[in-house]
Short mmCIF file of C-alpha atoms and ligand atoms in Angstrom, two decimals:
data_model
loop_
_atom_site.label_atom_id
_atom_site.label_comp_id
_atom_site.label_asym_id
_atom_site.label_seq_id
_atom_site.Cartn_x
_atom_site.Cartn_y
_atom_site.Cartn_z
CA MET P 1 42.02 -2.96 4.54
CA PHE P 2 41.73 -6.65 3.09
CA LYS P 3 43.80 -7.47 0.70
CA LYS P 4 42.07 -10.73 -0.66
CA ILE P 5 38.68 -12.26 -0.06
CA LEU P 6 37.39 -15.58 -0.38
CA ILE P 7 34.01 -15.67 -1.27
CA ALA P 8 31.92 -18.36 -0.48
CA ASN P 9 29.37 -18.49 -2.98
CA ARG P 10 27.83 -18.75 -6.38
CA GLY P 11 25.20 -17.11 -8.63
CA GLU P 12 24.66 -13.41 -8.93
CA ILE P 13 25.32 -13.06 -5.17
CA ALA P 14 28.63 -14.10 -5.95
CA VAL P 15 29.10 -11.69 -9.07
CA ARG P 16 27.63 -8.83 -6.88
CA ILE P 17 30.38 -9.42 -4.02
CA ILE P 18 33.05 -9.59 -6.17
CA ARG P 19 32.24 -6.77 -8.03
CA THR P 20 32.63 -4.37 -5.34
CA CYS P 21 35.81 -5.97 -4.00
CA LYS P 22 37.21 -4.62 -7.52
CA GLU P 23 36.10 -1.52 -6.84
CA MET P 24 38.17 -1.33 -3.47
CA GLY P 25 40.91 -2.51 -5.08
CA ILE P 26 40.68 -6.02 -3.12
CA LYS P 27 41.41 -8.99 -4.61
CA THR P 28 39.13 -11.97 -4.89
CA VAL P 29 38.96 -15.87 -4.40
CA ALA P 30 35.79 -17.62 -6.19
CA VAL P 31 35.28 -20.97 -4.92
CA TYR P 32 32.75 -23.43 -7.07
CA SER P 33 31.55 -27.18 -7.38
CA GLU P 34 32.59 -28.92 -10.09
CA THR P 35 29.29 -28.49 -11.73
CA ASP P 36 30.17 -24.94 -11.63
CA LYS P 37 33.67 -24.16 -12.90
CA ASN P 38 32.12 -22.24 -16.51
CA ALA P 39 29.78 -20.26 -14.11
CA LEU P 40 30.33 -16.50 -14.17
CA HIS P 41 31.74 -16.14 -10.73
CA VAL P 42 34.80 -18.40 -11.24
CA GLN P 43 35.27 -16.60 -14.74
CA LEU P 44 35.26 -12.89 -13.29
CA ALA P 45 37.28 -13.58 -9.55
CA ASP P 46 41.21 -13.04 -9.48
CA GLU P 47 41.49 -16.90 -8.68
CA SER P 48 39.21 -19.65 -7.94
CA VAL P 49 39.71 -22.97 -5.97
CA CYS P 50 37.23 -26.11 -6.78
CA ILE P 51 35.98 -27.40 -3.08
CA GLY P 52 33.69 -30.36 -4.25
CA PRO P 53 31.49 -32.00 -6.50
CA ASP P 54 27.80 -31.09 -7.19
CA LYS P 55 25.69 -31.66 -4.16
CA ALA P 56 25.58 -28.10 -1.81
CA LYS P 57 26.54 -30.06 1.41
CA ASP P 58 29.85 -31.53 -0.75
CA SER P 59 31.07 -28.32 -1.62
CA TYR P 60 29.36 -24.86 -0.91
CA LEU P 61 28.42 -26.20 2.45
CA ASN P 62 31.87 -28.00 3.00
CA GLU P 63 33.50 -25.89 5.59
CA LYS P 64 36.53 -27.13 5.68
CA ASN P 65 37.12 -27.23 2.05
CA ILE P 66 36.21 -23.35 1.91
CA LEU P 67 38.30 -23.04 5.09
CA SER P 68 41.63 -24.92 3.48
CA ALA P 69 41.04 -23.10 0.33
CA THR P 70 41.10 -19.12 1.90
CA VAL P 71 44.29 -20.46 3.94
CA LEU P 72 45.20 -22.20 0.43
CA LYS P 73 45.27 -18.78 -1.59
CA GLY P 74 45.94 -16.25 1.51
CA ALA P 75 42.55 -14.86 2.29
CA GLU P 76 42.06 -12.61 5.07
CA ALA P 77 38.17 -12.89 5.31
CA ILE P 78 35.54 -14.57 3.74
CA HIS P 79 32.31 -13.09 2.41
CA PRO P 80 29.32 -15.68 2.37
CA GLY P 81 26.77 -13.95 0.85
CA PHE P 82 23.11 -15.20 1.76
CA GLY P 83 21.40 -18.77 2.16
CA PHE P 84 24.78 -21.42 2.30
CA LEU P 85 26.66 -20.89 5.35
CA SER P 86 25.89 -17.11 6.11
CA GLU P 87 23.81 -18.02 8.79
CA ASN P 88 25.91 -20.79 10.40
CA SER P 89 27.09 -19.70 13.33
CA LYS P 90 29.62 -23.23 13.87
CA PHE P 91 30.82 -21.78 10.37
CA ALA P 92 31.73 -18.68 11.39
CA ARG P 93 32.71 -19.24 14.72
CA MET P 94 35.41 -21.78 12.83
CA CYS P 95 36.48 -18.62 10.93
CA GLU P 96 37.78 -17.08 14.03
CA GLU P 97 39.05 -19.81 15.32
CA CYS P 98 41.28 -19.81 11.87
CA ASN P 99 42.14 -16.46 12.16
CA ILE P 100 39.66 -15.24 9.08
CA ALA P 101 37.46 -12.25 9.42
CA PHE P 102 33.75 -13.53 8.58
CA ILE P 103 32.30 -10.51 6.61
CA GLY P 104 28.74 -10.82 8.48
CA PRO P 105 28.04 -10.29 12.18
CA ASP P 106 29.97 -11.93 15.29
CA PHE P 107 28.94 -15.79 15.48
CA SER P 108 27.18 -15.22 18.78
CA ASN P 109 24.99 -12.71 16.90
CA ILE P 110 23.88 -15.75 14.38
CA GLU P 111 24.01 -18.32 17.35
CA LEU P 112 20.90 -15.85 19.43
CA MET P 113 18.99 -14.82 16.12
CA GLY P 114 19.76 -17.71 13.90
CA ASN P 115 17.33 -20.03 16.12
CA LYS P 116 13.50 -17.78 15.64
CA SER P 117 12.15 -18.99 18.72
CA ASN P 118 14.77 -18.28 20.30
CA ALA P 119 15.13 -14.79 18.99
CA ARG P 120 11.50 -14.09 20.21
CA GLU P 121 12.22 -14.56 23.66
CA VAL P 122 15.17 -11.84 22.83
CA MET P 123 13.84 -9.48 21.55
CA GLN P 124 11.03 -9.93 24.24
CA ARG P 125 13.41 -9.23 26.42
CA ALA P 126 14.53 -6.07 24.34
CA GLY P 127 10.78 -4.57 24.56
CA ILE P 128 10.70 -5.43 21.03
CA PRO P 129 6.84 -5.87 20.18
CA ILE P 130 6.39 -10.02 19.35
CA VAL P 131 3.80 -11.57 16.74
CA PRO P 132 2.12 -13.33 19.96
CA GLY P 133 2.93 -16.71 19.90
CA SER P 134 4.33 -19.39 21.93
CA ASP P 135 6.72 -19.57 24.46
CA GLY P 136 9.77 -20.96 23.20
CA VAL P 137 9.61 -24.53 21.18
CA ILE P 138 6.80 -26.50 20.88
CA ASN P 139 7.92 -30.54 20.80
CA GLU P 140 4.21 -32.21 21.06
CA TYR P 141 1.39 -31.80 19.22
CA GLU P 142 -0.87 -32.01 23.03
CA ASP P 143 1.26 -28.53 23.35
CA ALA P 144 0.66 -27.22 20.42
CA LEU P 145 -3.08 -28.12 20.17
CA LYS P 146 -3.51 -26.10 23.86
CA ILE P 147 -1.49 -23.07 22.35
CA ALA P 148 -3.92 -22.41 19.50
CA GLU P 149 -6.63 -22.95 21.07
CA LYS P 150 -5.93 -20.30 23.87
CA MET P 151 -4.57 -17.92 20.97
CA GLY P 152 -8.05 -18.70 19.31
CA TYR P 153 -7.75 -19.83 14.86
CA PRO P 154 -6.02 -19.14 12.38
CA VAL P 155 -2.28 -20.10 14.02
CA MET P 156 0.90 -19.85 11.49
CA ILE P 157 3.58 -23.48 13.16
CA LYS P 158 7.04 -22.01 12.00
CA ALA P 159 10.16 -24.09 11.62
CA SER P 160 12.58 -22.21 14.54
CA SER P 161 15.32 -22.97 12.04
CA GLY P 162 13.40 -21.98 8.96
CA GLY P 163 14.34 -19.92 6.27
CA GLY P 164 12.83 -19.61 2.51
CA GLY P 165 9.60 -19.79 3.11
CA ARG P 166 10.28 -23.94 4.11
CA GLY P 167 8.52 -25.21 7.43
CA ILE P 168 5.59 -23.12 7.67
CA ARG P 169 1.83 -24.24 8.19
CA ILE P 170 -1.34 -22.15 8.14
CA VAL P 171 -4.20 -23.84 10.23
CA HIS P 172 -7.44 -22.15 10.11
CA LYS P 173 -9.22 -24.54 12.77
CA LYS P 174 -8.31 -27.74 15.17
CA GLU P 175 -9.29 -31.01 13.10
CA ASP P 176 -6.23 -29.08 10.59
CA LEU P 177 -3.57 -29.01 13.73
CA LYS P 178 -1.92 -32.24 13.72
CA SER P 179 -1.69 -32.78 10.39
CA ALA P 180 -0.31 -29.47 9.79
CA PHE P 181 2.16 -30.14 12.94
CA THR P 182 3.10 -33.19 11.97
CA THR P 183 4.24 -32.50 7.99
CA ALA P 184 5.53 -29.36 8.80
CA LYS P 185 8.11 -30.71 11.47
CA ALA P 186 8.96 -33.77 9.25
CA GLU P 187 10.17 -30.63 6.48
CA ALA P 188 11.83 -28.80 8.67
CA LYS P 189 13.89 -32.00 9.72
CA ALA P 190 14.18 -32.80 6.09
CA CYS P 191 15.52 -29.00 5.30
CA PHE P 192 16.86 -27.71 8.05
CA GLY P 193 17.88 -30.85 10.47
CA ASP P 194 15.78 -29.19 13.30
CA SER P 195 12.34 -30.35 13.88
CA SER P 196 12.10 -28.54 16.54
CA MET P 197 8.45 -25.98 16.05
CA TYR P 198 7.26 -22.81 17.62
CA ILE P 199 3.47 -21.35 17.18
CA GLU P 200 2.72 -18.12 16.29
CA LYS P 201 -0.98 -15.73 15.95
CA PHE P 202 -1.64 -15.70 12.25
CA ILE P 203 -1.87 -12.12 11.26
CA LYS P 204 -4.54 -10.93 9.03
CA ASN P 205 -3.30 -9.30 5.58
CA PRO P 206 -0.24 -7.98 6.65
CA LYS P 207 2.22 -6.50 5.07
CA HIS P 208 6.30 -7.34 5.54
CA ILE P 209 8.14 -4.49 6.13
CA GLU P 210 11.51 -5.03 6.72
CA VAL P 211 13.94 -2.63 7.63
CA GLN P 212 17.64 -2.60 6.78
CA ILE P 213 20.52 -1.99 9.57
CA LEU P 214 24.33 -1.65 9.91
CA GLY P 215 26.47 -1.26 13.01
CA ASP P 216 29.99 -1.19 13.42
CA LYS P 217 32.74 -2.53 16.26
CA PHE P 218 32.26 0.80 17.91
CA GLY P 219 28.58 0.40 19.34
CA ASN P 220 27.05 2.30 16.34
CA VAL P 221 23.86 1.15 14.46
CA ILE P 222 21.98 2.73 11.66
CA TYR P 223 18.75 1.95 9.65
CA LEU P 224 18.43 2.36 5.77
CA GLY P 225 14.48 2.37 5.57
CA GLU P 226 12.44 0.09 4.75
CA ARG P 227 11.66 -2.38 1.78
CA ASP P 228 8.13 -4.11 1.34
CA CYS P 229 8.27 -7.46 0.47
CA SER P 230 5.03 -8.44 0.38
CA ILE P 231 3.89 -9.79 -3.06
CA GLN P 232 5.27 -13.70 -2.09
CA ARG P 233 4.12 -16.79 -3.49
CA ARG P 234 4.26 -19.44 -1.03
CA ASN P 235 5.80 -17.30 1.58
CA GLN P 236 9.03 -15.91 -0.43
CA LYS P 237 9.15 -13.14 -1.87
CA ILE P 238 9.14 -12.38 -5.29
CA ILE P 239 8.76 -8.94 -5.91
CA GLU P 240 10.16 -6.03 -3.31
CA GLU P 241 10.18 -2.48 -3.56
CA ALA P 242 11.82 0.40 -1.24
CA PRO P 243 10.53 2.81 0.21
CA GLY P 244 7.15 1.06 1.70
CA ALA P 245 4.01 2.52 -1.13
CA THR P 246 2.23 2.99 2.19
CA ILE P 247 4.69 3.78 4.38
CA SER P 248 4.62 7.39 5.88
CA LYS P 249 7.40 8.92 7.50
CA GLU P 250 6.29 8.45 10.56
CA LEU P 251 5.55 4.98 10.98
CA ARG P 252 9.13 4.51 9.17
CA ASN P 253 11.33 6.75 11.55
CA ALA P 254 9.30 4.54 14.00
CA MET P 255 10.10 1.13 12.95
CA GLY P 256 13.62 2.26 12.07
CA GLU P 257 14.02 3.13 15.51
CA VAL P 258 12.58 -0.38 16.97
CA ALA P 259 15.26 -2.39 14.29
CA VAL P 260 18.15 -0.24 15.83
CA ARG P 261 17.06 -0.80 19.78
CA ALA P 262 17.04 -4.73 18.55
CA ALA P 263 20.22 -4.61 17.14
CA LYS P 264 21.68 -2.43 19.67
CA TYR P 265 20.36 -5.21 22.32
CA ILE P 266 22.50 -7.97 21.10
CA ASN P 267 25.48 -5.47 20.14
CA TYR P 268 25.01 -6.56 16.25
CA LYS P 269 27.84 -5.92 14.09
CA ASN P 270 27.80 -5.86 10.28
CA ALA P 271 24.67 -5.56 7.81
CA GLY P 272 21.36 -6.99 8.81
CA THR P 273 17.63 -6.57 8.60
CA ILE P 274 14.85 -6.88 10.83
CA GLU P 275 11.50 -8.32 9.85
CA PHE P 276 8.18 -6.81 10.86
CA LEU P 277 5.09 -7.83 10.23
CA LEU P 278 2.30 -4.77 9.52
CA ASP P 279 -0.63 -5.32 10.26
CA GLU P 280 -3.86 -3.46 9.18
CA ASP P 281 -3.92 -1.29 11.98
CA ASN P 282 -0.39 -0.12 11.17
CA LYS P 283 0.64 -2.14 14.32
CA PHE P 284 3.97 -3.87 13.68
CA TYR P 285 5.33 -7.08 15.31
CA PHE P 286 9.34 -8.66 15.34
CA MET P 287 8.65 -11.23 12.95
CA GLU P 288 12.80 -12.55 12.27
CA MET P 289 15.91 -11.38 12.01
CA ASN P 290 18.26 -12.19 9.28
CA THR P 291 21.92 -11.92 10.38
CA ARG P 292 23.14 -11.80 6.82
CA ILE P 293 23.13 -9.60 3.63
CA GLN P 294 19.92 -10.04 1.83
CA VAL P 295 18.53 -10.89 -1.63
CA GLU P 296 16.57 -7.27 -1.89
CA HIS P 297 19.23 -5.64 -0.68
CA GLY P 298 19.76 -3.45 -4.31
CA ILE P 299 16.78 -1.63 -4.42
CA THR P 300 17.73 -0.16 -0.88
CA GLU P 301 21.35 0.64 -2.07
CA MET P 302 19.45 2.62 -4.80
CA ILE P 303 17.49 4.41 -2.50
CA CYS P 304 19.66 5.18 -0.24
CA ASP P 305 22.52 5.80 -2.57
CA VAL P 306 24.63 3.14 -0.31
CA ASP P 307 27.08 -0.07 -1.22
CA LEU P 308 26.16 -2.32 1.51
CA ILE P 309 28.40 -4.53 0.51
CA LYS P 310 31.22 -2.25 0.79
CA GLU P 311 29.69 -1.44 3.94
CA GLN P 312 30.05 -4.78 5.19
CA ILE P 313 34.01 -5.33 4.04
CA ASN P 314 34.55 -2.09 6.09
CA ILE P 315 32.63 -2.71 9.33
CA ALA P 316 34.62 -6.38 9.20
CA SER P 317 37.72 -5.06 8.73
CA GLY P 318 37.38 -2.92 11.89
CA LYS P 319 36.56 0.75 10.45
CA GLU P 320 33.64 2.50 11.96
CA LEU P 321 30.56 3.61 10.07
CA THR P 322 30.86 6.52 7.40
CA ILE P 323 27.11 7.52 7.46
CA LYS P 324 25.31 8.95 10.20
CA GLN P 325 21.75 8.47 10.94
CA SER P 326 21.06 11.91 9.73
CA ASP P 327 23.45 11.57 6.56
CA VAL P 328 20.75 8.51 5.53
CA GLU P 329 18.33 10.70 2.59
CA ILE P 330 15.71 8.25 0.87
CA ARG P 331 15.31 9.65 -2.61
CA GLY P 332 12.75 7.88 -5.24
CA HIS P 333 11.31 4.01 -6.00
CA ALA P 334 13.01 1.25 -6.02
CA ILE P 335 11.20 -1.83 -7.18
CA GLU P 336 13.31 -5.43 -7.79
CA CYS P 337 11.36 -8.87 -9.55
CA ARG P 338 13.33 -12.27 -9.07
CA ILE P 339 13.92 -13.53 -11.75
CA ASN P 340 13.57 -17.87 -11.37
CA ALA P 341 13.98 -20.15 -13.85
CA GLU P 342 10.97 -22.10 -13.15
CA ASP P 343 7.64 -22.75 -15.37
CA PRO P 344 3.97 -20.82 -14.70
CA SER P 345 2.23 -23.40 -15.68
CA LYS P 346 3.71 -26.08 -14.26
CA ASN P 347 3.25 -24.88 -10.44
CA PHE P 348 6.47 -22.95 -10.72
CA MET P 349 8.36 -26.34 -11.19
CA PRO P 350 12.11 -25.35 -11.41
CA CYS P 351 12.58 -25.44 -14.94
CA PRO P 352 16.80 -25.32 -15.35
CA GLY P 353 19.04 -25.94 -18.45
CA GLU P 354 20.74 -24.37 -20.98
CA VAL P 355 20.35 -20.42 -22.15
CA LYS P 356 20.69 -20.79 -25.53
CA TYR P 357 20.09 -16.61 -25.78
CA LEU P 358 19.84 -14.30 -23.41
CA ASN P 359 19.43 -9.97 -23.80
CA LEU P 360 19.30 -8.22 -20.99
CA PRO P 361 17.57 -4.83 -20.52
CA GLY P 362 19.29 -1.48 -19.76
CA GLY P 363 19.09 2.12 -19.88
CA LEU P 364 18.46 4.85 -17.56
CA GLY P 365 17.41 3.59 -14.12
CA ILE P 366 17.92 -0.35 -14.98
CA ARG P 367 20.10 -2.49 -12.72
CA VAL P 368 20.35 -6.47 -13.72
CA ASP P 369 22.44 -8.86 -11.46
CA THR P 370 22.51 -11.50 -12.22
CA ALA P 371 25.32 -14.50 -13.33
CA ILE P 372 24.03 -16.35 -16.43
CA TYR P 373 25.01 -15.38 -20.20
CA SER P 374 24.32 -16.85 -23.25
CA GLY P 375 25.31 -20.62 -23.62
CA TYR P 376 24.81 -20.95 -19.91
CA GLU P 377 24.13 -24.04 -18.52
CA ILE P 378 21.62 -23.47 -15.01
CA PRO P 379 21.76 -26.64 -13.49
CA PRO P 380 18.97 -28.02 -11.42
CA SER P 381 21.15 -28.62 -7.79
CA TYR P 382 21.09 -25.17 -6.53
CA ASP P 383 18.47 -22.24 -6.08
CA SER P 384 16.03 -21.73 -9.12
CA MET P 385 16.68 -17.43 -8.60
CA VAL P 386 18.21 -16.52 -11.62
CA GLY P 387 18.76 -12.61 -11.70
CA LYS P 388 17.30 -9.87 -10.24
CA ILE P 389 16.61 -6.84 -12.26
CA ILE P 390 15.85 -3.69 -10.20
CA ALA P 391 14.15 -0.44 -11.49
CA TYR P 392 14.92 3.21 -10.05
CA ALA P 393 12.80 6.15 -11.00
CA PRO P 394 11.86 9.33 -9.03
CA THR P 395 7.92 8.05 -7.94
CA ARG P 396 6.94 4.43 -7.47
CA PHE P 397 4.36 5.21 -10.37
CA GLU P 398 7.85 5.78 -13.01
CA ALA P 399 10.00 2.84 -11.31
CA ILE P 400 6.78 0.13 -12.25
CA LYS P 401 6.36 1.48 -15.79
CA LYS P 402 10.04 1.24 -16.23
CA MET P 403 10.00 -2.07 -14.82
CA GLU P 404 7.66 -3.63 -17.55
CA ARG P 405 10.15 -1.35 -19.98
CA ALA P 406 12.74 -3.56 -18.88
CA LEU P 407 10.60 -6.54 -19.09
CA SER P 408 9.83 -6.50 -22.40
CA GLU P 409 13.27 -6.44 -23.41
CA LEU P 410 14.30 -8.96 -21.06
CA ILE P 411 14.72 -12.73 -23.40
CA ILE P 412 16.13 -15.51 -21.95
CA ASP P 413 15.62 -18.18 -24.25
CA GLY P 414 15.41 -22.05 -23.42
CA ILE P 415 14.41 -22.37 -20.44
CA GLU P 416 10.69 -20.99 -18.81
CA THR P 417 10.78 -18.07 -16.41
CA ASN P 418 8.61 -16.23 -14.23
CA ILE P 419 8.61 -13.15 -16.58
CA ASN P 420 5.55 -12.72 -17.75
CA PHE P 421 4.22 -13.63 -14.19
CA HIS P 422 5.82 -10.29 -13.04
CA LEU P 423 4.34 -8.90 -16.41
CA GLU P 424 0.34 -9.99 -14.95
CA ILE P 425 1.22 -8.46 -11.30
CA LEU P 426 2.75 -5.30 -12.55
CA ASN P 427 -0.18 -4.75 -14.39
CA ASN P 428 -2.49 -5.54 -11.30
CA GLU P 429 -4.90 -2.50 -10.48
CA ASN P 430 -4.53 -3.21 -6.55
CA PHE P 431 -0.94 -3.72 -6.81
CA LEU P 432 -0.72 -0.09 -9.01
CA ASN P 433 -2.18 1.39 -6.01
CA GLY P 434 -0.45 0.03 -3.27
CA GLU P 435 -3.28 -1.66 -1.63
CA PHE P 436 -2.02 -5.46 -1.15
CA SER P 437 -1.11 -7.86 1.66
CA THR P 438 1.25 -11.07 1.97
CA LYS P 439 -2.10 -12.71 0.88
CA PHE P 440 -1.77 -10.86 -2.18
CA ILE P 441 -0.62 -13.93 -5.03
CA ASP P 442 -3.36 -15.96 -3.40
CA LYS P 443 -6.04 -13.39 -3.70
CA GLU P 444 -5.30 -12.05 -7.56
CA PHE P 445 -4.01 -15.00 -8.58
CA GLY P 446 -5.05 -18.14 -6.51
CA HIS P 447 -7.00 -19.64 -9.33
CA CYS P 448 -3.85 -19.84 -11.64
CA PHE P 449 -2.42 -22.66 -9.55
P1 ADP M 501 16.43 -13.19 1.44
O1 ADP M 501 14.36 -12.51 2.94
O2 ADP M 501 17.14 -12.36 1.93
O3 ADP M 501 14.81 -12.57 0.77
P2 ADP M 501 15.31 -15.28 1.42
O4 ADP M 501 14.22 -16.55 2.45
O5 ADP M 501 15.00 -15.38 -0.08
O6 ADP M 501 16.09 -14.77 1.94
O7 ADP M 501 16.38 -16.47 1.29
C1 ADP M 501 17.62 -16.51 0.32
C2 ADP M 501 18.27 -17.50 0.25
O8 ADP M 501 19.21 -18.18 1.05
C3 ADP M 501 17.37 -18.52 -1.17
O9 ADP M 501 18.40 -18.95 -1.52
C4 ADP M 501 16.86 -19.06 0.04
O10 ADP M 501 16.70 -20.93 -0.24
C5 ADP M 501 17.84 -19.62 1.19
N1 ADP M 501 18.01 -19.83 2.34
C6 ADP M 501 17.41 -18.80 3.39
N2 ADP M 501 17.41 -19.30 4.48
C7 ADP M 501 18.10 -20.14 4.54
C8 ADP M 501 17.73 -21.63 5.26
N3 ADP M 501 17.58 -21.28 6.92
N4 ADP M 501 18.80 -22.42 5.05
C9 ADP M 501 19.35 -22.63 3.58
N5 ADP M 501 19.21 -22.34 2.77
C10 ADP M 501 18.18 -21.07 2.83
P1 ADP M 502 11.35 -17.26 6.91
O1 ADP M 502 12.32 -17.63 8.05
O2 ADP M 502 11.06 -18.36 5.95
O3 ADP M 502 11.82 -15.88 5.62
P2 ADP M 502 9.31 -15.53 8.03
O4 ADP M 502 9.59 -16.12 9.80
O5 ADP M 502 10.11 -14.70 7.56
O6 ADP M 502 10.08 -16.98 7.64
O7 ADP M 502 7.68 -15.67 7.31
C1 ADP M 502 7.71 -16.05 5.95
C2 ADP M 502 6.42 -15.06 5.57
O8 ADP M 502 5.70 -16.28 5.97
C3 ADP M 502 5.89 -13.63 5.81
O9 ADP M 502 7.01 -13.26 5.25
C4 ADP M 502 4.78 -13.88 5.64
O10 ADP M 502 4.31 -13.06 4.82
C5 ADP M 502 4.49 -15.22 6.46
N1 ADP M 502 4.33 -15.13 7.81
C6 ADP M 502 5.26 -15.33 7.80
N2 ADP M 502 4.36 -15.11 9.70
C7 ADP M 502 3.18 -15.31 9.90
C8 ADP M 502 2.18 -15.14 10.36
N3 ADP M 502 2.32 -14.75 11.96
N4 ADP M 502 0.76 -14.41 10.56
C9 ADP M 502 0.78 -14.03 9.24
N5 ADP M 502 1.82 -14.49 7.91
C10 ADP M 502 3.22 -14.51 8.48
MG1 MG M 503 11.89 -13.92 6.58
#
């Protein structure tokens, strides 16, 4: 087992990883930008190294500085968390070349699945149902037009290298295609440095259902149930729950088996997520694979009683999975609310600043994953998600009530947050009845912004 791990991330996920390392008796090295010198992950780690100035590209994305810090501190492994370098196959390869374990899949897995258009082709070869769409990348508007006309509107234009809901446009009619194609391409170039696009049929009122998988170096792959991440704003998740409110045991097993087949086809190792769109007829289609730990991994941990970060570390150190598929048992219901520093009354504009006073909820079944504290200055430079509240209870209804209770205790003075917006969703009748799709927020709250 590793004696020391460097965590190449910040915020709540860095804190989350440090916690498991401590429980496993593994020493931790935090890295931080100049802006983050007082951050919680720096205070909780055994050692820390400044890796550069404020801008992510100079610090958290600075591969050479991170590798130097790893060597300098004698860490044997790097946990990349999510975002930043977590899905960067070049970085994973550099780790391998420096004889540092990358706590994630092989770089070849990341390369294969990181490009979403490529991943579709691979999955199609594996016999996995994919969302109908273009074969490969579409570079020219004329080609986009041909495919859209053939498929019929509405269509979804998506960036091959996209993530975090960016570089995606829905097009309802021919007249809108050109501008959507051009602006999505420009956004993709700016966000991901890659303007290649692909097109999918727009699935009407789908649910976003994803399956958590774990694979080891011995070819064992298991699935740990699903998460329903349909509550999204601008294609970005804000509330997730596990298990899915409307997913039958049969459908769960069917999706799980397809996810395992997909992972086995590419000889996938470590934790990963296969995202599916589930249509109104309960037909499901592969959308993308995230080759990393996800923001919402905690809800799966609650219902399966598994520490996914611990499993990731075990797998990367060469251990065989300790859980068999038959050991996976889903108990109870978990819901997660992502708490963002943003102002719902100003179109959810990011709203960083000083946390003047913080009161965190607690009690039976409440888990808080955050890196903020009273007096902490949330910098404007990074993601606006400042924490996650997870409620766990025997039933979905009780989990929702528990979440409401927890959110009413949560006080983050000094900044605007989306806490009240969460409360409105939790009280919405259609949400309570499990009657929602990815269009839920637009349909129910569209008039608000
Ligand atoms: P999840 O599926 O884990 O919920 P998200 O799409 O919310 O993932 O992304 C997790 C984090 O990683 C967010 O902070 C998001 O901004 C960031 N992220 C995701 N994909 C990319 C990417 N391709 N490039 C840069 N950041 C990304
Ligand atoms: P990202 O890499 O940014 O996470 P995804 O491909 O996972 O992008 O899509 C993000 C969200 O956009 C999905 O969860 C879903 O709500 C919506 N979406 C994506 N593709 C389609 C589609 N073909 N039809 C309908 N909705 C879609
Ligand atoms: Mg996605």
